[in-house]
Amino acid sequence: MLVYLNGDWIPGEDACVSVFDRGFIFGDSVYEVIPVYGYRLFREATHLSRLKASMLAVGMDMNALTVTWSAVFARLAETLPSGEGTVYLQVTRGAAPRQHTFPANAPLTVFAYARPRVPETGVGTGYEISAILCDDIRWTRCDIKTASLIANVLLAQEAAARGAEEALLVRDDRVNEGAVSNVFVVRAGRLLTAPRNHLILGGVTRDVVLELAAGLGIPFEERAPSRAELLGADEVFITSSGREVAAVTRIDDRPVGDGRLGPVFRRLHAAFQTFKEEVRIGTRT
Ligand code: PLP
């Protein structure tokens, strides 16, 4: 596998970063995951704006980077079999003697690679999953896409240990998002999803799904559902770059609604497939 590291193109097994890198020592880094369909990057500009916002939020200087992202992404996409997968990129605050405050002269570390799409292993269809409910143990800057992901790691592991594919996170009785996804609830034909604020990562897939809902005339409200609204929902689904749009048909081992894929999910899932096809042939981004 070919990777990009600080301006060089090298085989993944030869790519090394310093043990003093602050990404390693402190988790002092930000990242992005961008879907690739038919060698084309999905919402590249939006992912780059989010990277910029994350860097700004943690005091990393975007102007200190000399990388031409579009050229790097295009070359990485070329490494994917059939051009299907995701591009991962990470920027850390560089290598420096360990002290919490920012180092004066450490160049940022920039790393990127492409990964083929991994087929989902959910309940049957690949776009149907089960979930558990967990307390949201994360900090309150969930809008920053940082690779300091220990809380998300523990939550995802808890889900896996209980035979589920996602942990839906509750804070002050509100379900804001999942450990690795945004969450949507359907009640009486109406979508409910948490608003973009510091308690969620503003998902690129989430925003595409809201655009598709608007186009299909499906009403939606950006308000975080309560735990009771989630558990009494007709349908629940999640969105993310990796899982796209996936139905949650069981929560804590109980069926959601009638336990089957719901009509609103089916419409949005189908619309998302069409959208992807348009990205593949280059008529949408
Ligand atoms: N929320 C969290 C905590 C995530 O980790 C992710 C994706 O990794 C998302 C939401 C979905 O974001 P996107 O659709 O941009 O992948």
XYZ file of C-alpha atoms and ligand atoms in Angstrom:
301
model
C 0.000 0.000 0.000
C 1.302 3.418 -0.997
C 1.050 6.162 1.619
C 1.702 9.894 1.660
C 3.860 11.086 4.563
C 5.204 14.637 4.851
C 5.613 15.108 1.105
C 6.937 11.615 0.349
C 5.235 8.680 -1.328
C 6.347 5.440 0.277
C 5.161 1.876 0.877
C 3.033 1.738 4.062
C 5.380 -0.755 5.722
C 8.298 1.699 5.338
C 6.405 4.773 6.617
C 7.598 5.883 10.071
C 6.861 8.772 12.396
C 8.855 9.792 15.454
C 8.025 8.295 18.866
C 8.030 11.944 20.006
C 5.249 12.842 17.593
C 2.495 14.597 19.549
C -0.083 12.526 17.703
C 1.438 9.492 19.427
C 2.204 11.124 22.785
C -0.949 13.243 23.294
C -3.393 12.255 20.544
C -2.703 15.872 19.494
C -4.046 15.558 15.960
C -7.015 15.935 13.656
C -8.191 13.715 10.822
C -10.673 13.183 8.000
C -12.178 10.174 6.243
C -13.401 10.854 2.708
C -15.384 8.296 0.695
C -14.198 7.520 -2.829
C -16.640 6.271 -5.466
C -15.386 5.452 -8.938
C -12.035 7.167 -8.168
C -13.893 10.381 -7.283
C -13.801 11.999 -3.862
C -17.218 12.472 -2.224
C -17.760 16.062 -1.055
C -14.024 16.767 -1.095
C -14.444 20.502 -0.510
C -16.717 19.940 2.490
C -14.277 17.481 4.065
C -11.451 19.972 3.539
C -13.494 22.771 5.138
C -14.128 20.526 8.120
C -10.395 19.741 8.330
C -9.707 23.464 8.273
C -12.284 24.051 11.032
C -10.777 21.252 13.169
C -7.263 22.652 12.685
C -8.416 26.166 13.547
C -10.211 24.886 16.652
C -7.042 23.220 17.978
C -4.694 26.047 16.973
C -2.926 24.338 14.065
C -1.951 26.639 11.234
C -3.456 25.436 7.953
C -1.156 27.876 6.094
C 1.872 26.009 7.444
C 0.913 23.098 5.169
C 2.317 23.045 1.659
C 0.394 19.957 0.549
C -1.876 20.121 -2.528
C -4.696 17.975 -1.195
C -6.519 17.365 -4.475
C -3.350 15.960 -6.090
C -2.658 13.747 -3.060
C -6.263 12.480 -3.008
C -6.285 11.765 -6.743
C -3.094 9.710 -6.476
C -4.394 7.823 -3.421
C -7.722 7.106 -5.149
C -5.745 5.555 -8.027
C -4.392 2.955 -5.577
C -7.896 1.635 -4.802
C -9.123 -1.494 -6.583
C -12.001 -0.239 -8.818
C -11.630 3.179 -7.223
C -13.931 2.306 -4.288
C -12.995 3.006 -0.669
C -12.002 5.841 1.591
C -9.106 8.246 1.924
C -7.848 8.737 5.481
C -5.775 11.789 6.327
C -4.296 12.916 9.602
C -2.421 16.023 10.692
C -0.556 16.049 14.012
C 1.182 18.881 15.856
C 4.522 17.300 14.971
C 7.436 15.834 16.927
C 8.882 17.765 19.878
C 10.166 17.183 23.439
C 7.188 16.280 25.585
C 5.431 19.233 27.119
C 1.708 19.955 26.960
C 1.983 23.463 25.535
C 2.476 23.906 21.791
C 6.054 23.481 20.530
C 7.646 26.564 18.949
C 9.113 25.062 15.795
C 7.735 21.607 15.099
C 6.509 21.093 11.537
C 3.070 19.462 11.400
C 3.056 15.763 10.493
C 0.830 14.966 7.509
C -0.170 11.416 6.704
C -2.694 10.023 4.199
C -3.593 6.697 2.656
C -6.478 5.043 0.858
C -8.334 1.985 2.066
C -10.601 -0.266 -0.019
C -14.241 -0.358 1.108
C -14.765 -3.136 3.643
C -18.100 -4.971 3.295
C -20.283 -4.394 6.373
C -20.995 -7.312 8.676
C -24.299 -6.084 10.172
C -27.542 -8.021 10.645
C -27.876 -9.564 7.186
C -28.101 -6.823 4.601
C -24.882 -4.949 5.319
C -26.909 -1.777 5.839
C -28.863 -3.008 8.832
C -27.261 -2.908 12.260
C -28.038 -3.348 15.935
C -27.030 -0.791 18.552
C -26.765 -0.279 22.276
C -27.436 2.822 24.350
C -24.510 4.239 26.345
C -23.784 7.325 28.413
C -21.871 9.838 26.306
C -18.550 9.809 28.151
C -16.795 12.116 25.655
C -15.693 15.714 26.119
C -17.868 18.624 24.932
C -15.982 19.541 21.730
C -17.334 16.660 19.668
C -17.480 19.036 16.661
C -13.676 18.794 16.334
C -12.626 15.762 14.308
C -9.689 14.869 16.514
C -7.900 11.533 16.559
C -7.984 11.639 20.404
C -10.609 8.921 20.182
C -10.198 6.881 23.364
C -13.804 7.466 24.517
C -15.156 6.498 21.069
C -12.884 3.444 21.066
C -14.231 2.287 24.447
C -17.823 2.891 23.368
C -17.402 1.032 20.064
C -15.743 -1.822 21.929
C -18.613 -1.961 24.423
C -21.037 -2.252 21.480
C -18.965 -5.020 19.902
C -18.675 -6.877 23.216
C -22.475 -6.845 23.450
C -22.883 -8.115 19.893
C -23.880 -4.738 18.396
C -22.380 -2.535 15.691
C -22.854 0.932 17.175
C -23.249 2.707 20.514
C -25.884 5.467 20.549
C -24.812 8.131 23.014
C -27.042 9.760 25.624
C -26.155 12.991 27.393
C -28.700 14.771 29.623
C -31.423 12.460 28.285
C -30.684 13.466 24.648
C -29.344 11.156 21.956
C -26.862 13.347 20.122
C -25.050 10.865 17.903
C -23.295 7.499 17.846
C -19.702 6.575 18.720
C -18.829 6.644 14.999
C -21.936 8.056 13.278
C -24.797 10.557 13.341
C -28.235 9.334 14.414
C -31.665 9.893 12.859
C -35.027 8.981 14.366
C -38.283 8.702 12.385
C -41.556 9.404 14.155
C -44.811 9.640 12.214
C -42.952 10.138 8.941
C -40.840 12.970 10.345
C -37.050 12.917 10.774
C -35.408 14.060 13.963
C -31.637 14.500 14.264
C -29.405 16.469 16.612
C -28.476 19.994 15.488
C -24.921 20.868 14.487
C -23.309 22.064 17.695
C -20.387 21.181 19.972
C -22.077 17.926 21.068
C -21.871 16.224 17.646
C -19.489 15.855 14.776
C -21.193 17.652 11.876
C -21.289 14.651 9.559
C -20.880 15.161 5.833
C -23.159 12.154 5.219
C -25.702 13.620 7.679
C -25.878 16.807 5.635
C -26.247 14.907 2.349
C -29.100 12.879 3.875
C -30.833 16.087 5.006
C -30.477 17.466 1.461
C -31.950 14.243 0.062
C -34.802 14.376 2.604
C -35.565 17.944 1.552
C -35.586 16.856 -2.109
C -37.963 13.988 -1.348
C -40.294 16.181 0.714
C -39.568 14.268 3.939
C -39.996 16.735 6.823
C -37.197 17.013 9.341
C -36.360 18.770 12.568
C -32.822 19.391 13.840
C -33.389 18.644 17.514
C -31.735 15.884 19.527
C -34.318 13.175 20.302
C -34.853 12.217 23.927
C -34.069 8.669 24.980
C -37.818 7.934 25.068
C -38.277 9.370 21.555
C -35.497 7.121 20.301
C -36.816 3.993 21.986
C -40.398 4.702 20.843
C -39.364 5.579 17.275
C -40.874 3.970 14.164
C -37.407 3.855 12.591
C -33.830 4.706 13.519
C -30.858 4.951 11.204
C -27.271 6.162 11.316
C -25.048 7.912 8.787
C -21.286 8.008 8.315
C -18.695 8.051 5.556
C -17.877 4.395 6.197
C -21.371 2.971 6.728
C -23.202 5.486 4.532
C -26.872 5.127 5.602
C -27.584 2.098 7.804
C -30.831 1.134 9.530
C -30.767 0.389 13.256
C -33.361 -2.360 13.708
C -32.517 -3.378 17.290
C -31.487 -1.281 20.295
C -30.400 -3.030 23.497
C -31.788 -6.269 22.051
C -35.281 -4.880 21.498
C -36.743 -4.227 18.044
C -37.045 -0.664 16.756
C -40.639 -0.223 15.515
C -41.599 -3.542 13.915
C -37.907 -4.538 13.762
C -37.772 -4.319 9.967
C -36.324 -1.820 7.498
C -38.738 1.128 7.485
C -40.190 3.059 4.523
C -38.396 6.341 5.261
C -35.059 4.552 5.569
C -35.707 2.707 2.291
C -36.423 5.943 0.416
C -33.356 7.716 1.772
C -31.136 4.691 1.294
C -32.244 4.403 -2.340
C -31.719 8.142 -2.885
C -28.237 7.821 -1.411
C -27.392 4.984 -3.833
C -28.478 7.204 -6.743
C -26.427 10.061 -5.348
C -23.346 7.817 -5.163
C -23.891 6.666 -8.733
C -23.962 10.306 -9.830
C -20.703 10.916 -7.970
C -19.198 7.890 -9.757
C -20.082 9.207 -13.175
C -19.053 12.730 -12.214
C -22.413 14.520 -12.429
C -22.474 15.259 -8.653
C -19.864 15.900 -5.989
N -20.060 11.290 14.447
C -18.905 10.686 14.811
C -18.542 10.646 16.264
C -18.079 10.110 13.842
O -16.915 9.522 14.205
C -18.474 10.154 12.482
C -17.640 9.586 11.427
O -16.529 9.138 11.642
C -19.674 10.781 12.156
C -20.444 11.349 13.164
C -20.154 10.859 10.725
O -19.439 11.815 9.986
P -19.251 11.663 8.405
O -20.613 11.457 7.830
O -18.659 12.945 7.970
O -18.370 10.487 8.185
